[in-house]
Coordinates of C-alpha atoms and ligand atoms in Angstrom, one line a residue:
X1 CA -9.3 20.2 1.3
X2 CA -7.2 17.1 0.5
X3 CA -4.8 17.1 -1.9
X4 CA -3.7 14.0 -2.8
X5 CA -6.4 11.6 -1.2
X6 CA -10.0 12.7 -2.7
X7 CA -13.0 11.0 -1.8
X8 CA -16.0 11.0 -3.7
X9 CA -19.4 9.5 -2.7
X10 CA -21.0 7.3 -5.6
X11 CA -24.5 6.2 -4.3
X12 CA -23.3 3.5 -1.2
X13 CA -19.7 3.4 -2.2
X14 CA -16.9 5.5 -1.3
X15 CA -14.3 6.2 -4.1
X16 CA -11.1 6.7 -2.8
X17 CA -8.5 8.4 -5.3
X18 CA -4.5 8.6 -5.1
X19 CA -3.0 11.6 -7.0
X20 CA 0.1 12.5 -6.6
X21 CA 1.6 12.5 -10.1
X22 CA 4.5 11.3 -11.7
X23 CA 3.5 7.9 -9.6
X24 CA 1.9 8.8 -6.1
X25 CA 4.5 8.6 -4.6
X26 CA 3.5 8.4 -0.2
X27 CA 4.7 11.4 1.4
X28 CA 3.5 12.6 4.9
X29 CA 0.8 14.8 3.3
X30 CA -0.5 11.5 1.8
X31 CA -0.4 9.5 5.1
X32 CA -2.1 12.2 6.8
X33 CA -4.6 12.0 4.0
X34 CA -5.1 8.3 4.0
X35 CA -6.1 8.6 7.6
X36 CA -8.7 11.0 7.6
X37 CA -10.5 9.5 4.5
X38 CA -10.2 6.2 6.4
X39 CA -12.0 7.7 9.6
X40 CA -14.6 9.4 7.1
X41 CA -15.6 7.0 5.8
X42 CA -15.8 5.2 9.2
X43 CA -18.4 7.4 10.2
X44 CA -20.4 8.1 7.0
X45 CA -23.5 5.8 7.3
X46 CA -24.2 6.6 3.6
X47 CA -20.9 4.8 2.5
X48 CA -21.5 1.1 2.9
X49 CA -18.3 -0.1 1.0
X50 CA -15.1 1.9 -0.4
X51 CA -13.4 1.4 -3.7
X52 CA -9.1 2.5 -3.4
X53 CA -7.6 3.7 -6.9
X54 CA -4.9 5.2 -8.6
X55 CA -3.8 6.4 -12.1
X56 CA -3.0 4.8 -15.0
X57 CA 0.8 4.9 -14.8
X58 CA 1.0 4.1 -10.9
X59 CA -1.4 3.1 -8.0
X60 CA 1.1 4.1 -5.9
X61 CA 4.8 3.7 -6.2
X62 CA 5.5 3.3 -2.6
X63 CA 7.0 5.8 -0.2
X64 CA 8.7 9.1 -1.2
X65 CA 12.5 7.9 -0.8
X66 CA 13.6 11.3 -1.3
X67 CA 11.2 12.2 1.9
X68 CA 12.3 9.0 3.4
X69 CA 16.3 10.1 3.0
X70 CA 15.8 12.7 5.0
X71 CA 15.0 10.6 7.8
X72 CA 17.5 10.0 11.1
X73 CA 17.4 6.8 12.7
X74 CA 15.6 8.7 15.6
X75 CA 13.0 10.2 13.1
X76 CA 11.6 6.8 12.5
X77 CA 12.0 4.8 15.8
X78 CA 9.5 7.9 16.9
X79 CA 6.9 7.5 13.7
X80 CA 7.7 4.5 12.2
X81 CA 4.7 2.6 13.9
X82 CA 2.4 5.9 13.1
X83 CA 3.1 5.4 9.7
X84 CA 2.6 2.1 9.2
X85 CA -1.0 2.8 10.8
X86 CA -1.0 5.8 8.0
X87 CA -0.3 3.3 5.3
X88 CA -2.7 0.3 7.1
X89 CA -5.2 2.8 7.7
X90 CA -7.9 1.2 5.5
X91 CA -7.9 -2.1 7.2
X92 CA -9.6 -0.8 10.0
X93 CA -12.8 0.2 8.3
X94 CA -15.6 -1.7 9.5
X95 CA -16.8 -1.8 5.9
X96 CA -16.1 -4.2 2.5
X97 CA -12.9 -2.5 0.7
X98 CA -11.5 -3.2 -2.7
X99 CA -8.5 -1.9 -4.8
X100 CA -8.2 -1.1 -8.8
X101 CA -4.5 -1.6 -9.2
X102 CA -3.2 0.0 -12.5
X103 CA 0.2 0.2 -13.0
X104 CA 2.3 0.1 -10.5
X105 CA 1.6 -1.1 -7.2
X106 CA 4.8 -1.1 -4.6
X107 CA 6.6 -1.1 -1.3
X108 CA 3.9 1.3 0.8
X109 CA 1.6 1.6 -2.6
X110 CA 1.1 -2.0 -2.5
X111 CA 0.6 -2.2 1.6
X112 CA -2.3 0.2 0.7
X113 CA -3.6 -2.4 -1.6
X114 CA -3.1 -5.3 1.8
X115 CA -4.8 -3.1 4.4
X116 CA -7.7 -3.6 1.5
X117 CA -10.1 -6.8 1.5
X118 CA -10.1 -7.3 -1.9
X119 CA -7.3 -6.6 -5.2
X120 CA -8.4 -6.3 -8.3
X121 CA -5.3 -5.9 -11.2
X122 CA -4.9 -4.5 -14.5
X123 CA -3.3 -7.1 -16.6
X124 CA -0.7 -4.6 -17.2
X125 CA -0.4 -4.5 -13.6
X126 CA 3.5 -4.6 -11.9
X127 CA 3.5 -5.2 -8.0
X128 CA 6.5 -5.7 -5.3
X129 CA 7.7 -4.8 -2.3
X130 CA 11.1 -3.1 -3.2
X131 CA 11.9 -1.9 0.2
X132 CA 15.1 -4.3 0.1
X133 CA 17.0 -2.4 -2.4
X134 CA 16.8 0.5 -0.2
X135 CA 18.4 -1.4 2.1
X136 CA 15.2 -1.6 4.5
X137 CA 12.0 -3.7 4.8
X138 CA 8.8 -3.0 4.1
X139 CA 7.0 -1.0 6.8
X140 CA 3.6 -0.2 6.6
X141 CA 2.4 -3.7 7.5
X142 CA 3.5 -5.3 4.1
X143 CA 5.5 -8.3 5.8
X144 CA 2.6 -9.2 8.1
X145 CA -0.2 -8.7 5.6
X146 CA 1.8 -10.0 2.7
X147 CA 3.2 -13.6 4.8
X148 CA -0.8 -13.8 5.7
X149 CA -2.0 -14.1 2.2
X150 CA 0.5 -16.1 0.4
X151 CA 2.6 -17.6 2.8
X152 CA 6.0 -17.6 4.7
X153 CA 7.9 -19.2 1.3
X154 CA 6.8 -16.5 -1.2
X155 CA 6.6 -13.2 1.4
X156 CA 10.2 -14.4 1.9
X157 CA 10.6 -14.7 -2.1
X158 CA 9.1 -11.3 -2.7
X159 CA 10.8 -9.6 -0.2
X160 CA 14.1 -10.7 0.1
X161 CA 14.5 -10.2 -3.7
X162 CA 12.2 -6.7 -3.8
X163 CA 10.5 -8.5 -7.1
X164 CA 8.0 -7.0 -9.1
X165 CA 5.4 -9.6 -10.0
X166 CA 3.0 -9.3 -13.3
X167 CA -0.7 -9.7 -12.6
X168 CA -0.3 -13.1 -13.9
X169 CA 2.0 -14.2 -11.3
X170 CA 0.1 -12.2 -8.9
X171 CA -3.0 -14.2 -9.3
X172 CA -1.2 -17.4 -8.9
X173 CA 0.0 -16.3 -5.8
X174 CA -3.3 -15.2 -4.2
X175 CA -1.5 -11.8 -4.0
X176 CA -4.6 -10.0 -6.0
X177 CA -8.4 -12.1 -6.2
X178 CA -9.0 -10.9 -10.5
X179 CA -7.2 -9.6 -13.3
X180 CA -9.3 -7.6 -16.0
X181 CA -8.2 -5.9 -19.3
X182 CA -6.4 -2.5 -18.0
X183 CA -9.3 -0.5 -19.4
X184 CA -11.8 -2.5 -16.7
X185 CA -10.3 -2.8 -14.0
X186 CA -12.0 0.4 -12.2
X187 CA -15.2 -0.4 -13.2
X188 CA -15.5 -3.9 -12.1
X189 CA -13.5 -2.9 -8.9
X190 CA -16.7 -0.8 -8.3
X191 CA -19.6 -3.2 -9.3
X192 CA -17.6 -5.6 -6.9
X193 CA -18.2 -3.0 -3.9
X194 CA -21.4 -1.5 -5.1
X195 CA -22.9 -5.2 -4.0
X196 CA -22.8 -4.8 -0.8
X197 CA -24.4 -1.1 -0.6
X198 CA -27.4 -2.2 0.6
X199 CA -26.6 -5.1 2.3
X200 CA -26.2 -6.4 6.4
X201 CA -23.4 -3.6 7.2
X202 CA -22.9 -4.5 10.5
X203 CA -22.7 -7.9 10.0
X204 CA -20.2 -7.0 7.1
X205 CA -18.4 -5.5 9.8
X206 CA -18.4 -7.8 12.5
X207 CA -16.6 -10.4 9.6
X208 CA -14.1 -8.2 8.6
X209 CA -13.3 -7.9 12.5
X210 CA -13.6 -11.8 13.1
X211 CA -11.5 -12.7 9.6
X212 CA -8.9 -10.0 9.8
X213 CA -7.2 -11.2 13.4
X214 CA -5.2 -9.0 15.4
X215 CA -1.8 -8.1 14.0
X216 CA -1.0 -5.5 16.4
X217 CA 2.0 -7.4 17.7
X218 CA 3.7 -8.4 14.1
X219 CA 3.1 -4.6 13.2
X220 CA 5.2 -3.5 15.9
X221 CA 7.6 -6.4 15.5
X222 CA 8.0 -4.8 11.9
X223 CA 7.9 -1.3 12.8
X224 CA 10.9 -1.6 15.4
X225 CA 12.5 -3.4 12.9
X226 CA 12.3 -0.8 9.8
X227 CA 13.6 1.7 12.1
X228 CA 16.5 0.1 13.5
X229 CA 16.7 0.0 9.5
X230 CA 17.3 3.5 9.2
X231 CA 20.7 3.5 11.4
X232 CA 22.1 1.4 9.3
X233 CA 24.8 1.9 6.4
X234 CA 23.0 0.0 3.7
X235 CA 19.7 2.2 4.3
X236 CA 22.4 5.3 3.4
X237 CA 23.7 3.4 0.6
X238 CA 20.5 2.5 -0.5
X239 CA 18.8 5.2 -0.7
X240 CA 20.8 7.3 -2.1
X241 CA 21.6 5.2 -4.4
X242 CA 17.9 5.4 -6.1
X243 CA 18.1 9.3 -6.0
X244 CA 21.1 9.7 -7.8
X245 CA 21.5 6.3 -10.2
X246 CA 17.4 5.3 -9.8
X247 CA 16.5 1.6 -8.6
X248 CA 18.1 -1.3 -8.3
X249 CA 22.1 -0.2 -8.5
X250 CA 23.4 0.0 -4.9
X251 CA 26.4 -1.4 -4.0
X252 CA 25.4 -2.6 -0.2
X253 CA 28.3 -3.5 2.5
X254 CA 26.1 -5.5 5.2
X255 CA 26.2 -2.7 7.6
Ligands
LIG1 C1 8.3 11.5 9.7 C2 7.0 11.5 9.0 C3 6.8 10.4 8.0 C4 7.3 10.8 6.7 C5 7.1 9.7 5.6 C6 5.7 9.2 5.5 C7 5.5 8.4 4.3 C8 4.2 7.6 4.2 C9 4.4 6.2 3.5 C10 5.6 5.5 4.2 C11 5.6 4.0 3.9 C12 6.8 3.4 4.5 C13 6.8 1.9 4.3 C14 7.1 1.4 2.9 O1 7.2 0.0 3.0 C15 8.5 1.9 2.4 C16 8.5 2.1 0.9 O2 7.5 2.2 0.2 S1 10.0 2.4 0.2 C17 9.7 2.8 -1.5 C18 9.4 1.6 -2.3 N1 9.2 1.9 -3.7 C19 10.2 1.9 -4.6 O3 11.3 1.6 -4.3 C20 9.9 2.2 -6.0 C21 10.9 3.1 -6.6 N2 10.6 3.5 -8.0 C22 10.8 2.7 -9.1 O4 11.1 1.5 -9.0 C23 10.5 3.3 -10.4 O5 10.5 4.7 -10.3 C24 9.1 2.9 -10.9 C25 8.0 3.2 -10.0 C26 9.1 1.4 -11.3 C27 8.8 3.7 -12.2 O6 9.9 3.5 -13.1 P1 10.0 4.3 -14.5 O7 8.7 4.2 -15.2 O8 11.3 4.0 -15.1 O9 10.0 5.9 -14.0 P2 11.1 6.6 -13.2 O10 11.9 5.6 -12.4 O11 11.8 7.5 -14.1 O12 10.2 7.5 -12.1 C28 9.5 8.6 -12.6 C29 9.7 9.7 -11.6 O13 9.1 9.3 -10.3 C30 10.1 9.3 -9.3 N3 9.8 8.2 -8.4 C31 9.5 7.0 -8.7 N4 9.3 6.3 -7.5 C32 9.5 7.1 -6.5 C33 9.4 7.0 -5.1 N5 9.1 5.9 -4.5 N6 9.7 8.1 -4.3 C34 10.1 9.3 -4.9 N7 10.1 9.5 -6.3 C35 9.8 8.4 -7.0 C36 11.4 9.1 -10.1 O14 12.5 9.5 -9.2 C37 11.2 9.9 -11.3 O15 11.4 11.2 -10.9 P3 12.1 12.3 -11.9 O16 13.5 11.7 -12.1 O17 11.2 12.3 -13.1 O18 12.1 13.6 -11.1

């Protein structure tokens, strides 16, 4: 029985629920979740389109830094790529795929939300990619997903600076596709994938294959480069940082 990846069936579309309180936070129970729901809903020929959500506080906060602390240099060279395919594993489904982003949505949380075809935000909504102030890069597909939607100049922006961005800004940058009163945002996320229910499926799937090129190679690229990451001194520095001060605070040495 999943714990904190449930899916429920609502007539064609598949709802896909986060839950890992305070703020779903991605640990390796999660990833393991997120790929089984992902290759369930693959084969179910009665889901034609899959809805991703969260809770009110968090859609997901991103990895588990305390989780990812614990991991040597030779931990991730060895699962980094896995886990990027844990955290991407929704943009392989051969079906329409939307996300109801409440809260916060960032570092892995939000490459959940990119591995999606569609992002749908709270107007309450915060989103980033943080990974920098741990003193690594995003790694489950975010700078390959991320550069692909809004460009080289603001993946850079967002990145380099680990930003959060309010659902206004988000729009603007073609980093979500609506923003809806908080209250909303679920339901419309839903009527958006309930539209295709009984619709061409396997033409709906031979367009998410022909849109969505291969970015095998960049995903590796980013992999390999999040785990040399995790031999450094500012990924030490970083990290432990956020577990005993909280974000933002680390003192980094460019080592
Ligand atoms: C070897 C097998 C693999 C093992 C790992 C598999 C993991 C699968 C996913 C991996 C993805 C990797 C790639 C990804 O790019 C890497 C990342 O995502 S790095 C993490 C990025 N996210 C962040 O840096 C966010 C950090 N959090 C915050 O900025 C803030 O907490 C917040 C979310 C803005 C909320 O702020 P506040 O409202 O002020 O609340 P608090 O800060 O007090 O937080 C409440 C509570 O939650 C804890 N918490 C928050 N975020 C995380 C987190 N990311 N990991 C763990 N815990 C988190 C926080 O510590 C508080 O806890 P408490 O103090 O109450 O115990």
């Amino acid at each position: 029985m999943a714990e904190h990846v449930r899916l429920t069936v609502e007539g064609g579309v598949g709802v896909v629920r986060l839950d890992r309180p305070p703020v779903n936070a991605l640990n390796r129970t999660v990833r393991e979740e997120l790929l089984q729901v992902a290759a369930e809903v693959t084969r179910r020929g009665d889901v034609r389109a899959v809805v991703v959500h969260g809770g009110p506080k968090a859609f997901a906060a991103g990895a588990d830094v305390r989780e990812l602390a614990a991991l040597s240099g030779a931990d991730m060279a060895a699962e980094a790529r896995r886990i990027s395919a844990g955290i991407g594993a929704l943009a392989s489904v051969p079906k329409p795929t939307v996300s109801a982003l409440t809260g916060f949505a960032l570092g892995g949380g939000l490459e959940i939300a990119l591995s999606t075809d569609r992002r749908i935000a709270a107007d309450t909504a915060k989103l980033g990619l943080p990974e920098i102030l741990l003193g690594v890069i995003p790694g489950g597909g975010g700078t390959q997903r991320l550069t692909r939607l809004i460009g080289e100049a603001a993946a850079l922006d967002l990145v380099y600076t680990g930003r959060f961005v309010d659902a206004e800004e988000a729009l603007k940058l073609g980093l979500v596709d609506e923003v809806v009163p908080a209250e909303e945002v679920y339901d419309r996320a839903f009527a958006y994938a309930a539209q295709f229910e009984n619709g061409p499926s396997l033409a709906y799937a031979a367009a998410k294959k022909a849109i969505k090129q291969d970015l095998e190679p960049g995903l590796d690229l980013e992999s390999a480069l999040f785990a040399d990451l995790f031999t450094t001194e500012d990924r030490d520095i970083g990290m432990t940082s956020f577990l005993e001060n909280g974000p933002g605070k680390a003192k980094f040495t460019g080592r």
